[in-house]
Coordinates of C-alpha atoms and ligand atoms in Angstrom, one line a residue:
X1357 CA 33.0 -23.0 6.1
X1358 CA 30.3 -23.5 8.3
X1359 CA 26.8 -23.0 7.5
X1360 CA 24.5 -20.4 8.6
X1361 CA 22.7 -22.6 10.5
X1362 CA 25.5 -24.2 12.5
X1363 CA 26.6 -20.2 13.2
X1364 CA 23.3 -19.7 14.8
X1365 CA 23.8 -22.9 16.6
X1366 CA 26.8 -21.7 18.0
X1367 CA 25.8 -18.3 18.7
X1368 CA 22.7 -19.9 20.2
X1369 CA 24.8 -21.4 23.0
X1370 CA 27.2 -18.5 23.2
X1371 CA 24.7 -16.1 24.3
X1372 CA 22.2 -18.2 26.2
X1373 CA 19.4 -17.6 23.5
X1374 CA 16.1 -19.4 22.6
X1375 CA 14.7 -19.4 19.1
X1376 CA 10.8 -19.2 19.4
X1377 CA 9.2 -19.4 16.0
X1378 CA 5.1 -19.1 14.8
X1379 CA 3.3 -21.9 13.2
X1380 CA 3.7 -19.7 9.8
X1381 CA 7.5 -19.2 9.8
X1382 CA 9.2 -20.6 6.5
X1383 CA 10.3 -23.9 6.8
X1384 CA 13.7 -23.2 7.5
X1385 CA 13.1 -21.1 10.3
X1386 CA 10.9 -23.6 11.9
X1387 CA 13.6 -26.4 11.6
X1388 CA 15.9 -24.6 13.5
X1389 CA 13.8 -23.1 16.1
X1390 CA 14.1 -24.6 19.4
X1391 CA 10.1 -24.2 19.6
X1392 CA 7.9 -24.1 17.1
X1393 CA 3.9 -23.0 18.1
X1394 CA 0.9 -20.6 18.5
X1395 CA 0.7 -17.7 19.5
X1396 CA -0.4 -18.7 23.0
X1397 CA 2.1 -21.6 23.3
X1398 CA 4.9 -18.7 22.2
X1399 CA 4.1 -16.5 25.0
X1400 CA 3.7 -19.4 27.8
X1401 CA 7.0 -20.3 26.4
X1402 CA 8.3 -17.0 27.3
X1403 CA 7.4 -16.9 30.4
X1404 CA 9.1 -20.0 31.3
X1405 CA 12.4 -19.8 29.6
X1406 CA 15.4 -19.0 31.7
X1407 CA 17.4 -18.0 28.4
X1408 CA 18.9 -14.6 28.4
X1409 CA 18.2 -14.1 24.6
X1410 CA 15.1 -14.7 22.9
X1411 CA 15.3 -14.0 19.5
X1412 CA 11.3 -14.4 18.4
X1413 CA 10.8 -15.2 14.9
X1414 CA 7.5 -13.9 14.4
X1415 CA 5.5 -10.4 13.9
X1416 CA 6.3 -7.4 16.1
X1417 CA 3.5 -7.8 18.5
X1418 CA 4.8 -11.6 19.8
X1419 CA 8.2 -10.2 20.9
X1420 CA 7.0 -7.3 22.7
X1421 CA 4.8 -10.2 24.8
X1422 CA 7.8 -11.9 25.4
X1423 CA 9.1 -8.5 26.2
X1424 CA 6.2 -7.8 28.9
X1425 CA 6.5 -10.7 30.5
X1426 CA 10.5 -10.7 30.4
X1427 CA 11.7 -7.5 31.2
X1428 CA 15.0 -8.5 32.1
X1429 CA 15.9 -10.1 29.1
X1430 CA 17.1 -9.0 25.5
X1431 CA 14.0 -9.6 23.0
X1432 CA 15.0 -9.9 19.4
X1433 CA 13.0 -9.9 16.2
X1434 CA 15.4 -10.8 13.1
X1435 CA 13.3 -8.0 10.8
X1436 CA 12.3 -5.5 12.6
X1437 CA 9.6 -4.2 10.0
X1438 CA 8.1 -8.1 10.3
X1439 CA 4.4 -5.9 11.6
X1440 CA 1.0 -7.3 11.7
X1441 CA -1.9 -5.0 9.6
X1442 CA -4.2 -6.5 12.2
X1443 CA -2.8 -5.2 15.1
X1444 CA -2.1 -1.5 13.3
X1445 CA -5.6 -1.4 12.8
X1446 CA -6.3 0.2 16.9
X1447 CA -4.3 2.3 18.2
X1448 CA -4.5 2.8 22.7
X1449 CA -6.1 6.3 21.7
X1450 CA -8.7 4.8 19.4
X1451 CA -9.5 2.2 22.5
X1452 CA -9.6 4.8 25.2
X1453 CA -12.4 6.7 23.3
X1454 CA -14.4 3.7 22.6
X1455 CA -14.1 2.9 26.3
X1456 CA -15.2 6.3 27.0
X1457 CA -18.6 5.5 24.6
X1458 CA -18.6 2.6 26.9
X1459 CA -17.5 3.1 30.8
X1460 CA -18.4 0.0 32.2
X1461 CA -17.2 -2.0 29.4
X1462 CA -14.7 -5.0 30.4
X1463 CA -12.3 -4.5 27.4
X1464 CA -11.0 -8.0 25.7
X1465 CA -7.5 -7.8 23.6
X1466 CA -6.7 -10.3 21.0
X1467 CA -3.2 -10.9 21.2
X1468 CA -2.6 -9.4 17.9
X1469 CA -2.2 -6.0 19.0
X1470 CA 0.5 -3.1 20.4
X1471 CA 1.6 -3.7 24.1
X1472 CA 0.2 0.1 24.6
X1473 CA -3.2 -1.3 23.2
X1474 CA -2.6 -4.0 25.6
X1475 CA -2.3 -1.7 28.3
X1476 CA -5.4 0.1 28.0
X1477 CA -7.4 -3.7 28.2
X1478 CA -8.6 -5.7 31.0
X1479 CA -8.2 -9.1 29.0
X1480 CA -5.9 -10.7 26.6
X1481 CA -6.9 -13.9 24.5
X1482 CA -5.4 -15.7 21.8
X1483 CA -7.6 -17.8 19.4
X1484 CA -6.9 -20.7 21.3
X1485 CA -8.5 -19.5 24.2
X1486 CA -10.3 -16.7 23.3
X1487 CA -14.1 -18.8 24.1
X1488 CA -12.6 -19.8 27.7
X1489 CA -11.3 -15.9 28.8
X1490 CA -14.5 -14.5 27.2
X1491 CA -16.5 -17.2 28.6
X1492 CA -14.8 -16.9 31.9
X1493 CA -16.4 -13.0 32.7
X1494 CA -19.1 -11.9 34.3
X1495 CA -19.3 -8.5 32.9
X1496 CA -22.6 -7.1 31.2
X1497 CA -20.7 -5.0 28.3
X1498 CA -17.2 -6.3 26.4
X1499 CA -15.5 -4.6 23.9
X1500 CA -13.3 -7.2 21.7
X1501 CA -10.6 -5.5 19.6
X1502 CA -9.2 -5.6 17.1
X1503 CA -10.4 -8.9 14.9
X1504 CA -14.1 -8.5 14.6
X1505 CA -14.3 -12.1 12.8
X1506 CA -12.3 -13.9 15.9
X1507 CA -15.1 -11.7 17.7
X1508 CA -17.7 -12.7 16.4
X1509 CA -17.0 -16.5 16.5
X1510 CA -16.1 -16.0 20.3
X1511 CA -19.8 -14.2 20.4
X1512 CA -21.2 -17.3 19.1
X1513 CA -19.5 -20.0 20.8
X1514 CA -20.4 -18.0 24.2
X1515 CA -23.5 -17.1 23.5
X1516 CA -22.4 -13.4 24.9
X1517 CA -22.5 -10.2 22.8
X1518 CA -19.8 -8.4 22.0
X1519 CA -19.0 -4.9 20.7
X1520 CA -16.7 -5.4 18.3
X1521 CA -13.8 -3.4 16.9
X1522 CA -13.9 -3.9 12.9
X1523 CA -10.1 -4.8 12.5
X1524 CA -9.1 -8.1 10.6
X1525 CA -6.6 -10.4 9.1
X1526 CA -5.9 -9.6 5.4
X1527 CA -4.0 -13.0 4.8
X1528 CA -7.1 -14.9 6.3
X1529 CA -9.5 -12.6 4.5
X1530 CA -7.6 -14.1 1.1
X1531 CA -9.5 -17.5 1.8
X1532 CA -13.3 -17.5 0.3
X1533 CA -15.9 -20.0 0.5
X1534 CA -15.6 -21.0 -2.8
X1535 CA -12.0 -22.2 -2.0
X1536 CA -13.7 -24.8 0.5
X1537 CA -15.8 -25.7 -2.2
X1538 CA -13.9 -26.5 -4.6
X1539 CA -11.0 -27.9 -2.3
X1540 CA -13.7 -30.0 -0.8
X1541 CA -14.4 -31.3 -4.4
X1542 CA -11.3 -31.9 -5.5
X1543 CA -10.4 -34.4 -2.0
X1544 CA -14.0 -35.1 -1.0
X1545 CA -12.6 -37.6 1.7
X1546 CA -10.7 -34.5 3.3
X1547 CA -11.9 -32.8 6.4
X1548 CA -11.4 -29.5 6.9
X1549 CA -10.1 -27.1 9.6
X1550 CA -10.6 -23.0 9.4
X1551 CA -8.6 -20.5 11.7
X1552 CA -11.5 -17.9 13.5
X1553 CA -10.0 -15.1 12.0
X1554 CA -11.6 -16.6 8.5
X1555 CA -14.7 -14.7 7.3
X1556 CA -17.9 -16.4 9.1
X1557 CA -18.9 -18.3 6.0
X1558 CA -15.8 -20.0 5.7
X1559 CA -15.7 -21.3 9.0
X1560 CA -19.1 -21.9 8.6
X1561 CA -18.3 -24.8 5.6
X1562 CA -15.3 -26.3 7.9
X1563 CA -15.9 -29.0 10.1
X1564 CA -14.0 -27.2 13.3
X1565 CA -12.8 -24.2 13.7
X1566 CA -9.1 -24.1 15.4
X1567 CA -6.3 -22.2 16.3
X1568 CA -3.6 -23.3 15.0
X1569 CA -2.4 -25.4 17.9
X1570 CA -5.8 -26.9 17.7
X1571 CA -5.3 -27.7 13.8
X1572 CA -1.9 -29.5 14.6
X1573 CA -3.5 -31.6 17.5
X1574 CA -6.7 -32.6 14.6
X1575 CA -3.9 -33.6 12.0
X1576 CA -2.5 -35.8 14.5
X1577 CA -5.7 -37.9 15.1
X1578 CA -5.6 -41.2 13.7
X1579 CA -8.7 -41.0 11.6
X1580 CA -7.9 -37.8 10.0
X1581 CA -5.8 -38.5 7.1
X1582 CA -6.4 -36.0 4.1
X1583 CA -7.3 -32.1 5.9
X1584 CA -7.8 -29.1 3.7
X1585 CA -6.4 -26.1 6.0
X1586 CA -8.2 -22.6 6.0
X1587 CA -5.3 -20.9 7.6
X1588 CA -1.6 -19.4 6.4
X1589 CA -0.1 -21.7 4.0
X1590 CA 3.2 -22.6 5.8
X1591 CA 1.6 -24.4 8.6
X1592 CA 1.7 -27.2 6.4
X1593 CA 5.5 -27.9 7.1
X1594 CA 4.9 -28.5 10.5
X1595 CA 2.2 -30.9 9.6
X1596 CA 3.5 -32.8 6.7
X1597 CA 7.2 -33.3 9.5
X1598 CA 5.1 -34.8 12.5
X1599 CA 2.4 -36.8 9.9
X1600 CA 4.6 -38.7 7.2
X1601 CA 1.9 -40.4 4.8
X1602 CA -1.0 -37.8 5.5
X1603 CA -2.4 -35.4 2.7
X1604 CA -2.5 -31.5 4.1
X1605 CA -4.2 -29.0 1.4
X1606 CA -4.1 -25.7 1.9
X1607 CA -7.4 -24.1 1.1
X1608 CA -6.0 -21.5 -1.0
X1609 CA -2.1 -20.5 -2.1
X1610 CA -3.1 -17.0 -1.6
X1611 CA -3.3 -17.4 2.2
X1612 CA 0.5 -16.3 2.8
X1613 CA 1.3 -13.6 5.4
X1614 CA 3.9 -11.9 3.6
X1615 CA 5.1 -10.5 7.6
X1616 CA 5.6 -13.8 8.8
X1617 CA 7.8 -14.3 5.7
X1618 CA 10.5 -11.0 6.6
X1619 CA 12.3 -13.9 8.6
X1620 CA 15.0 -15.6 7.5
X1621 CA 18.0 -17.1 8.4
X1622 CA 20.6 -15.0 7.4
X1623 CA 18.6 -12.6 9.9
X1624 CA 18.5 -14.5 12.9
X1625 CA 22.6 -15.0 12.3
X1626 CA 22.4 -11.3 12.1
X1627 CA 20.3 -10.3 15.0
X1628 CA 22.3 -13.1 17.1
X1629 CA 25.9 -11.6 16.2
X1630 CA 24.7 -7.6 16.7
X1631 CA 21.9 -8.2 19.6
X1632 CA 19.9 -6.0 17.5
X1633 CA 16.6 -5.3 16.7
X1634 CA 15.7 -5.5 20.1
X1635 CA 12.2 -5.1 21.0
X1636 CA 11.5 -3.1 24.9
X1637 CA 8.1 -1.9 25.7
X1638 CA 8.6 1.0 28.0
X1639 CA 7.8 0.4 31.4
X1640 CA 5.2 2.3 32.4
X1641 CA 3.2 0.2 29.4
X1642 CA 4.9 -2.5 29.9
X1643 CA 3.6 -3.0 33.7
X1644 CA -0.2 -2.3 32.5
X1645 CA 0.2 -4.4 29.4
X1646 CA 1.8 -7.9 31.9
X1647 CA -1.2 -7.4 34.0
X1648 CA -3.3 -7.9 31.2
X1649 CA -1.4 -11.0 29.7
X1650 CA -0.9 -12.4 32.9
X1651 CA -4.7 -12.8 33.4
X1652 CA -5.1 -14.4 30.4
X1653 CA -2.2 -17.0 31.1
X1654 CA -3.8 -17.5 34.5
X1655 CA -7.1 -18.5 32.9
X1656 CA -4.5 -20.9 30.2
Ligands
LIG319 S1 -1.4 -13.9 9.6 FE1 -2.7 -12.1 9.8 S2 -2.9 -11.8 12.0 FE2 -1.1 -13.2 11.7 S3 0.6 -11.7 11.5 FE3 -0.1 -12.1 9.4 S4 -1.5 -10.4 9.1 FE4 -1.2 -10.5 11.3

């Protein structure tokens, strides 16, 4: 009998798919996944593939990116309840009457959000390149939405003020400053890396603060050799494959996204033999939402 893994394989090449997975996919998922990366990488992946099938192994608001920028081709997400509690904390209403507080506000849109929240913005970011899109306008007033922590460490690395909506990560929020502490204590040779979406005085104790493309270029450098990660725990597969011999440490066990977890393989076999759940943004969104996206994938 063949294993679920050689079915997707073979399903894979049947349909012409690609298998895009997040940084915090379970292990298995990632091993299998023709790319593995951030949220940024994910979408600039998208845009390039000439698949007919991508089956995104992720949170709902990554595969309705791929979705924007591919309209042509079948999106799948193996769980379709795999949400983000960030990006349901703003809805497009809620924006459109904060514009309307603010009229000449350029809006900025953290990735993390609904395509029809997308729609409404003038700029998407990731946290990868959230200082270089923010740094890169002109504009006197920006709203950020939703993550007011990403915001507010974009604020400071620019320099420019922000209004921010108050929406956040609950996995990240699960890491305290007292976890660095005692991590720090416990492998006082380690060096440590936080994800902006931490609270400020987390990132504050870390010596950067990365995305998590960022964090897996720092794990790579030849001096680093023990790093205490203040980010979702399952980044550290990834890390431990492309660094045999190196010590990762998550900064706390509580850090999982219990989202990113709804994947499995058994439900990528599924969603590869039934084509379904297939995620479509409608296109009237869809064409508001790419133009947004497409400015921040010009800016890289
Ligand atoms: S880790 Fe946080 S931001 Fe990412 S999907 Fe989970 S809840 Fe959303």
């Amino acid at each position: 009998m063949k294993t679920t893994s050689e079915r997707i394989d073979e399903l894979k090449k049947e349909k012409n798919a690609i298998i895009l997975a997040h940084n915090y996919q379970r292990g298995e998922v990632q091993d299998i996944a023709d790319f593995v990366g951030d949220s940024l990488e994910l979408s600039q992946k998208a845009a390039k593939t000439d698949a007919d099938v991508i089956v995104f192994c992720g949170v709902h608001f990554m595969a309705e990116t791929a979705s924007i920028i591919n309209p042509a081709k079948t999106v799948l997400l193996p769980d379709a309840g795999a949400g983000c509690p960030m990006a349901n904390m703003i809805t497009a209403e809620e924006l459109r009457a904060e514009k309307a507080k603010h009229p000449n506000a350029t809006v900025v849109t953290y990735i993390n959000s609904f395509a029809a929240v997308k729609a409404e913005s003038d700029y998407c970011c990731t946290s990868a390149n959230g200082v270089k899109v923010v740094g890169s306008i002109k504009a006197e007033e920006i709203i950020f939405v939703p993550d007011k922590y990403l915001g507010g460490f974009i604020e400071k690395k620019t320099g420019k003020k922000m209004i921010l909506w108050p929406g956040y990560c609950p996995t990240h929020l699960k890491i305290l400053p007292q976890d660095i502490i005692d991590r720090k204590k416990e492998y006082p040779n380690a060096k440590v890396v936080a994800h902006p979406e931490c609270r400020p005085d987390v990132v504050d104790l870390a010596d950067e603060a990365l995305s998590t493309s960022g964090m897996i270029r720092y794990a790579a450098r030849p001096e680093v050799q023990e790093l205490i990660l203040a980010t979702e725990v399952e980044i550290i597969h990834r890390l431990k494959k492309e660094n045999p011999g190196k010590k990762f440490i998550p900064a706390s066990e509580r850090a999982t996204c219990p989202n990113m977890k709804k994947t499995t393989l058994e439900k990528i076999l599924e969603a590869l033999e039934t084509m379904q759940p297939e995620v479509k943004v409608p296109e009237e969104i869809r064409v508001k939402a790419l133009a947004c996206v497409q400015r921040m994938l010009e800016i890289g």
